[in-house]
Amino acid sequence: MNLLLVLLAVPLCLAAAQDPVQQLSELAAAGKGLIKLDSNTFDLLTSPQRTWSVSVQMTALDPKRKCSPCREFNPSWNAVAKAWATVPKAQRDQHFFATLDFDDGQTTFQKLGLQTAPVVFVYPAAQGPRTPANGKTSPSKYDFSNGFDPAPLAESLSKHTPIPIPYTDPIDWARYILMLLGGLGFLFVLRYISPVVQNRWTWAILTIGTSLIMTSGYMFCRIRGMPSNGGKGNWIASGFQNQFGQEVNVVASLYGLLSLSFLMLVMVVPYQTSPSRQRIQVYLWTGVFVVVYSVLVSLFRVKNRGYPFKLLL
């Protein structure tokens, strides 16, 4: 009977004496580089007698928890853990990656006082040659200021691993395919629109349009977020440092009429074959130019009562 009890106790003793590093290594191998934790394995992984370091993701992936950041960050975490699983065993067994879901370790979340997720803790080695030189073995928290991308995560965690994490961003084939298709599409369309692109009037219209946008104050209002009007029918902002959206439309229209009248006088009127028609158009476009310019000057006087110039109005 005594011999039987001894034989039964041997496997239990062997299991109890199993190297914790070996246990964690087997758990990591089973999870393809990532240990899935519960409260008990979390205590083992973060044991005060640990000779290894560990990075732990505290998350809540169950849809009923409605943690969108958790689901957004989890693929990046898995990618970095998978990259670490490719390093040699000698270094891989000195640092482990693990995930503790809220539903698997609520007591641990309460013990750590966590109210949000995801959170990444890095526990340095507490004993052995990899103990920090400053003697601090308390966990540090990863700063998500760089977002949820895996590259900055791998770079930050590499400060705590025996060797840098060999993570590289996967090739974004979809991006390159879209760029190629876009380039081919542009060449195809260019074949049919090249006469329009090479036409001087196209560039003249684009140039004048750009000039009107820039000189009328459109970009000023966009950058400063100016309102459309000042309320109570007031659409002219006082002072030269302010401008409303409706005022921009009026100023752009005035500049457009001035440009049109000038172009007509320079590029159309001189080529009229009929002297009487030419004379009428000279009077017409000169009158438009003078009247519109006087309106523009009067608008400046409304904006600033001290404006000294005046034409007709």
Short mmCIF file of N, CA, C and O in Angstrom, two decimals, residues 13-84:
data_model
loop_
_atom_site.label_atom_id
_atom_site.label_comp_id
_atom_site.label_asym_id
_atom_site.label_seq_id
_atom_site.Cartn_x
_atom_site.Cartn_y
_atom_site.Cartn_z
N CYS A 13 4.55 15.20 -7.82
CA CYS A 13 5.78 15.89 -7.42
C CYS A 13 6.52 16.42 -8.64
O CYS A 13 7.05 17.53 -8.63
N LEU A 14 6.52 15.63 -9.72
CA LEU A 14 7.19 16.08 -10.93
C LEU A 14 6.48 17.29 -11.53
O LEU A 14 7.11 18.24 -12.01
N ALA A 15 5.13 17.25 -11.50
CA ALA A 15 4.38 18.39 -12.02
C ALA A 15 4.62 19.64 -11.20
O ALA A 15 4.76 20.74 -11.73
N ALA A 16 4.70 19.46 -9.86
CA ALA A 16 4.93 20.61 -8.99
C ALA A 16 6.32 21.16 -9.19
O ALA A 16 6.56 22.36 -9.03
N ALA A 17 7.25 20.27 -9.51
CA ALA A 17 8.64 20.71 -9.65
C ALA A 17 8.95 21.20 -11.06
O ALA A 17 10.08 21.55 -11.35
N GLN A 18 7.96 21.18 -11.97
CA GLN A 18 8.22 21.59 -13.34
C GLN A 18 8.65 23.05 -13.38
O GLN A 18 8.11 23.91 -12.69
N ASP A 19 9.65 23.31 -14.20
CA ASP A 19 10.18 24.65 -14.34
C ASP A 19 9.08 25.59 -14.84
O ASP A 19 8.45 25.32 -15.87
N PRO A 20 8.81 26.71 -14.13
CA PRO A 20 7.75 27.62 -14.60
C PRO A 20 8.05 28.20 -15.98
O PRO A 20 7.12 28.47 -16.74
N VAL A 21 9.33 28.39 -16.31
CA VAL A 21 9.67 28.88 -17.64
C VAL A 21 9.21 27.89 -18.70
O VAL A 21 8.69 28.26 -19.75
N GLN A 22 9.40 26.59 -18.40
CA GLN A 22 8.97 25.56 -19.33
C GLN A 22 7.46 25.57 -19.48
O GLN A 22 6.93 25.42 -20.59
N GLN A 23 6.75 25.77 -18.36
CA GLN A 23 5.28 25.85 -18.44
C GLN A 23 4.84 27.02 -19.33
O GLN A 23 3.98 26.86 -20.20
N LEU A 24 5.45 28.17 -19.10
CA LEU A 24 5.08 29.35 -19.88
C LEU A 24 5.46 29.18 -21.35
O LEU A 24 4.72 29.61 -22.24
N SER A 25 6.58 28.55 -21.59
CA SER A 25 7.01 28.30 -22.97
C SER A 25 6.02 27.41 -23.70
O SER A 25 5.69 27.64 -24.86
N GLU A 26 5.53 26.38 -23.00
CA GLU A 26 4.55 25.49 -23.61
C GLU A 26 3.23 26.22 -23.87
O GLU A 26 2.58 26.01 -24.90
N LEU A 27 2.82 27.07 -22.92
CA LEU A 27 1.59 27.84 -23.12
C LEU A 27 1.72 28.80 -24.30
O LEU A 27 0.79 28.97 -25.09
N ALA A 28 2.90 29.42 -24.41
CA ALA A 28 3.13 30.35 -25.53
C ALA A 28 3.14 29.60 -26.86
O ALA A 28 2.57 30.07 -27.86
N ALA A 29 3.76 28.42 -26.89
CA ALA A 29 3.78 27.63 -28.12
C ALA A 29 2.38 27.20 -28.52
O ALA A 29 2.02 27.21 -29.70
N ALA A 30 1.55 26.86 -27.52
CA ALA A 30 0.18 26.45 -27.81
C ALA A 30 -0.64 27.60 -28.38
O ALA A 30 -1.56 27.39 -29.17
N GLY A 31 -0.31 28.84 -27.97
CA GLY A 31 -1.04 30.00 -28.46
C GLY A 31 -0.35 30.72 -29.58
O GLY A 31 -0.67 31.89 -29.85
N LYS A 32 0.62 30.05 -30.25
CA LYS A 32 1.38 30.64 -31.36
C LYS A 32 2.06 31.93 -30.96
O LYS A 32 2.00 32.95 -31.66
N GLY A 33 2.71 31.87 -29.80
CA GLY A 33 3.47 33.01 -29.30
C GLY A 33 2.75 33.86 -28.30
O GLY A 33 3.34 34.78 -27.72
N LEU A 34 1.47 33.60 -28.07
CA LEU A 34 0.67 34.42 -27.17
C LEU A 34 0.00 33.54 -26.12
O LEU A 34 -0.69 32.58 -26.46
N ILE A 35 0.22 33.88 -24.85
CA ILE A 35 -0.37 33.11 -23.76
C ILE A 35 -1.73 33.70 -23.41
O ILE A 35 -1.85 34.90 -23.13
N LYS A 36 -2.75 32.86 -23.43
CA LYS A 36 -4.09 33.28 -23.02
C LYS A 36 -4.21 33.04 -21.52
O LYS A 36 -4.11 31.91 -21.05
N LEU A 37 -4.45 34.10 -20.78
CA LEU A 37 -4.38 34.05 -19.32
C LEU A 37 -5.76 33.96 -18.68
O LEU A 37 -6.78 34.32 -19.26
N ASP A 38 -5.73 33.48 -17.43
CA ASP A 38 -6.81 33.68 -16.49
C ASP A 38 -6.16 34.22 -15.22
O ASP A 38 -4.97 34.51 -15.20
N SER A 39 -6.92 34.37 -14.17
CA SER A 39 -6.35 34.97 -12.95
C SER A 39 -5.20 34.14 -12.39
O SER A 39 -4.20 34.68 -11.90
N ASN A 40 -5.29 32.81 -12.47
CA ASN A 40 -4.24 31.94 -11.91
C ASN A 40 -2.95 32.03 -12.73
O ASN A 40 -1.86 32.19 -12.18
N THR A 41 -3.07 31.90 -14.05
CA THR A 41 -1.86 31.97 -14.88
C THR A 41 -1.28 33.39 -14.89
O THR A 41 -0.07 33.55 -15.07
N PHE A 42 -2.12 34.39 -14.66
CA PHE A 42 -1.59 35.75 -14.55
C PHE A 42 -0.68 35.85 -13.33
O PHE A 42 0.40 36.46 -13.40
N ASP A 43 -1.10 35.26 -12.22
CA ASP A 43 -0.26 35.29 -11.01
C ASP A 43 1.04 34.53 -11.24
O ASP A 43 2.10 34.95 -10.75
N LEU A 44 0.98 33.42 -11.98
CA LEU A 44 2.20 32.68 -12.29
C LEU A 44 3.12 33.51 -13.17
O LEU A 44 4.33 33.59 -12.93
N LEU A 45 2.55 34.16 -14.18
CA LEU A 45 3.35 34.91 -15.14
C LEU A 45 4.02 36.12 -14.50
O LEU A 45 5.14 36.48 -14.85
N THR A 46 3.34 36.74 -13.53
CA THR A 46 3.88 37.95 -12.88
C THR A 46 4.41 37.65 -11.48
O THR A 46 4.46 38.54 -10.63
N SER A 47 4.80 36.42 -11.25
CA SER A 47 5.30 36.00 -9.93
C SER A 47 6.48 36.86 -9.48
O SER A 47 7.33 37.25 -10.29
N PRO A 48 6.56 37.20 -8.21
CA PRO A 48 7.70 37.98 -7.69
C PRO A 48 9.04 37.26 -7.87
O PRO A 48 10.09 37.89 -7.79
N GLN A 49 8.99 35.95 -8.09
CA GLN A 49 10.23 35.19 -8.31
C GLN A 49 10.55 35.01 -9.79
O GLN A 49 11.42 34.22 -10.15
N ARG A 50 9.91 35.78 -10.67
CA ARG A 50 10.12 35.59 -12.10
C ARG A 50 11.53 36.01 -12.51
O ARG A 50 12.04 37.05 -12.09
N THR A 51 12.11 35.20 -13.37
CA THR A 51 13.42 35.53 -13.96
C THR A 51 13.24 35.98 -15.41
O THR A 51 14.22 36.16 -16.12
N TRP A 52 12.03 36.13 -15.84
CA TRP A 52 11.69 36.55 -17.19
C TRP A 52 10.93 37.88 -17.14
O TRP A 52 10.47 38.31 -16.08
N SER A 53 10.81 38.49 -18.26
CA SER A 53 9.97 39.69 -18.39
C SER A 53 8.74 39.32 -19.21
O SER A 53 8.73 38.30 -19.90
N VAL A 54 7.72 40.14 -19.13
CA VAL A 54 6.47 39.79 -19.79
C VAL A 54 5.72 41.06 -20.18
O VAL A 54 5.75 42.07 -19.48
N SER A 55 5.06 41.01 -21.34
CA SER A 55 4.15 42.07 -21.80
C SER A 55 2.74 41.50 -21.78
O SER A 55 2.48 40.45 -22.39
N VAL A 56 1.83 42.18 -21.08
CA VAL A 56 0.47 41.68 -20.90
C VAL A 56 -0.52 42.69 -21.45
O VAL A 56 -0.47 43.88 -21.10
N GLN A 57 -1.40 42.21 -22.30
CA GLN A 57 -2.51 43.03 -22.79
C GLN A 57 -3.75 42.76 -21.94
O GLN A 57 -4.21 41.63 -21.85
N MET A 58 -4.28 43.80 -21.31
CA MET A 58 -5.52 43.71 -20.56
C MET A 58 -6.62 44.24 -21.47
O MET A 58 -6.60 45.41 -21.90
N THR A 59 -7.57 43.39 -21.81
CA THR A 59 -8.54 43.75 -22.83
C THR A 59 -9.93 43.23 -22.49
O THR A 59 -10.11 42.56 -21.46
N ALA A 60 -10.88 43.52 -23.36
CA ALA A 60 -12.26 43.04 -23.21
C ALA A 60 -12.82 42.87 -24.62
O ALA A 60 -13.39 43.79 -25.19
N LEU A 61 -12.64 41.69 -25.17
CA LEU A 61 -12.95 41.44 -26.57
C LEU A 61 -14.37 40.94 -26.81
O LEU A 61 -14.81 40.91 -27.96
N ASP A 62 -15.06 40.55 -25.78
CA ASP A 62 -16.41 40.06 -25.98
C ASP A 62 -17.29 41.18 -26.52
O ASP A 62 -17.28 42.29 -25.98
N PRO A 63 -18.05 40.94 -27.60
CA PRO A 63 -18.89 42.00 -28.17
C PRO A 63 -19.84 42.65 -27.17
O PRO A 63 -20.17 43.83 -27.31
N LYS A 64 -20.25 41.90 -26.17
CA LYS A 64 -21.20 42.47 -25.21
C LYS A 64 -20.54 43.56 -24.36
O LYS A 64 -21.23 44.36 -23.73
N ARG A 65 -19.19 43.59 -24.34
CA ARG A 65 -18.48 44.64 -23.59
C ARG A 65 -18.41 45.94 -24.37
O ARG A 65 -18.07 46.98 -23.80
N LYS A 66 -18.66 45.87 -25.67
CA LYS A 66 -18.69 47.06 -26.54
C LYS A 66 -17.42 47.88 -26.43
O LYS A 66 -17.46 49.11 -26.32
N CYS A 67 -16.28 47.18 -26.45
CA CYS A 67 -14.98 47.87 -26.38
C CYS A 67 -14.39 47.92 -27.78
O CYS A 67 -13.63 47.03 -28.19
N SER A 68 -14.73 48.97 -28.52
CA SER A 68 -14.20 49.12 -29.88
C SER A 68 -12.69 49.26 -29.91
O SER A 68 -12.03 48.65 -30.77
N PRO A 69 -12.06 50.06 -29.01
CA PRO A 69 -10.60 50.13 -29.02
C PRO A 69 -9.94 48.78 -28.79
O PRO A 69 -8.86 48.51 -29.34
N CYS A 70 -10.57 47.93 -27.98
CA CYS A 70 -9.98 46.61 -27.73
C CYS A 70 -9.91 45.79 -29.01
O CYS A 70 -8.88 45.19 -29.32
N ARG A 71 -11.01 45.78 -29.76
CA ARG A 71 -11.02 45.02 -31.00
C ARG A 71 -10.13 45.65 -32.06
O ARG A 71 -9.57 44.95 -32.91
N GLU A 72 -9.96 46.96 -32.00
CA GLU A 72 -9.09 47.64 -32.97
C GLU A 72 -7.62 47.37 -32.69
O GLU A 72 -6.82 47.19 -33.61
N PHE A 73 -7.26 47.29 -31.41
CA PHE A 73 -5.85 47.11 -31.04
C PHE A 73 -5.42 45.66 -31.09
O PHE A 73 -4.23 45.36 -31.32
N ASN A 74 -6.33 44.73 -30.89
CA ASN A 74 -5.97 43.32 -30.76
C ASN A 74 -5.17 42.76 -31.94
O ASN A 74 -4.20 42.03 -31.74
N PRO A 75 -5.52 43.06 -33.21
CA PRO A 75 -4.71 42.55 -34.33
C PRO A 75 -3.26 43.02 -34.28
O PRO A 75 -2.34 42.26 -34.61
N SER A 76 -3.03 44.27 -33.87
CA SER A 76 -1.66 44.78 -33.76
C SER A 76 -0.89 44.03 -32.67
O SER A 76 0.28 43.68 -32.84
N TRP A 77 -1.57 43.80 -31.56
CA TRP A 77 -0.94 43.05 -30.46
C TRP A 77 -0.58 41.63 -30.91
O TRP A 77 0.53 41.15 -30.65
N ASN A 78 -1.48 40.97 -31.59
CA ASN A 78 -1.21 39.62 -32.06
C ASN A 78 -0.08 39.59 -33.08
O ASN A 78 0.73 38.65 -33.09
N ALA A 79 0.01 40.61 -33.93
CA ALA A 79 1.06 40.65 -34.93
C ALA A 79 2.44 40.79 -34.28
O ALA A 79 3.41 40.15 -34.70
N VAL A 80 2.54 41.63 -33.26
CA VAL A 80 3.83 41.81 -32.56
C VAL A 80 4.20 40.54 -31.81
O VAL A 80 5.37 40.12 -31.82
N ALA A 81 3.22 39.91 -31.15
CA ALA A 81 3.49 38.65 -30.44
C ALA A 81 3.92 37.56 -31.41
O ALA A 81 4.83 36.76 -31.13
N LYS A 82 3.31 37.51 -32.57
CA LYS A 82 3.68 36.52 -33.58
C LYS A 82 5.10 36.76 -34.09
O LYS A 82 5.86 35.81 -34.33
N ALA A 83 5.47 38.04 -34.22
CA ALA A 83 6.84 38.35 -34.65
C ALA A 83 7.86 37.91 -33.59
O ALA A 83 8.93 37.40 -33.92
N TRP A 84 7.50 38.09 -32.31
CA TRP A 84 8.42 37.67 -31.24
C TRP A 84 8.56 36.15 -31.21
O TRP A 84 9.61 35.62 -30.82
#
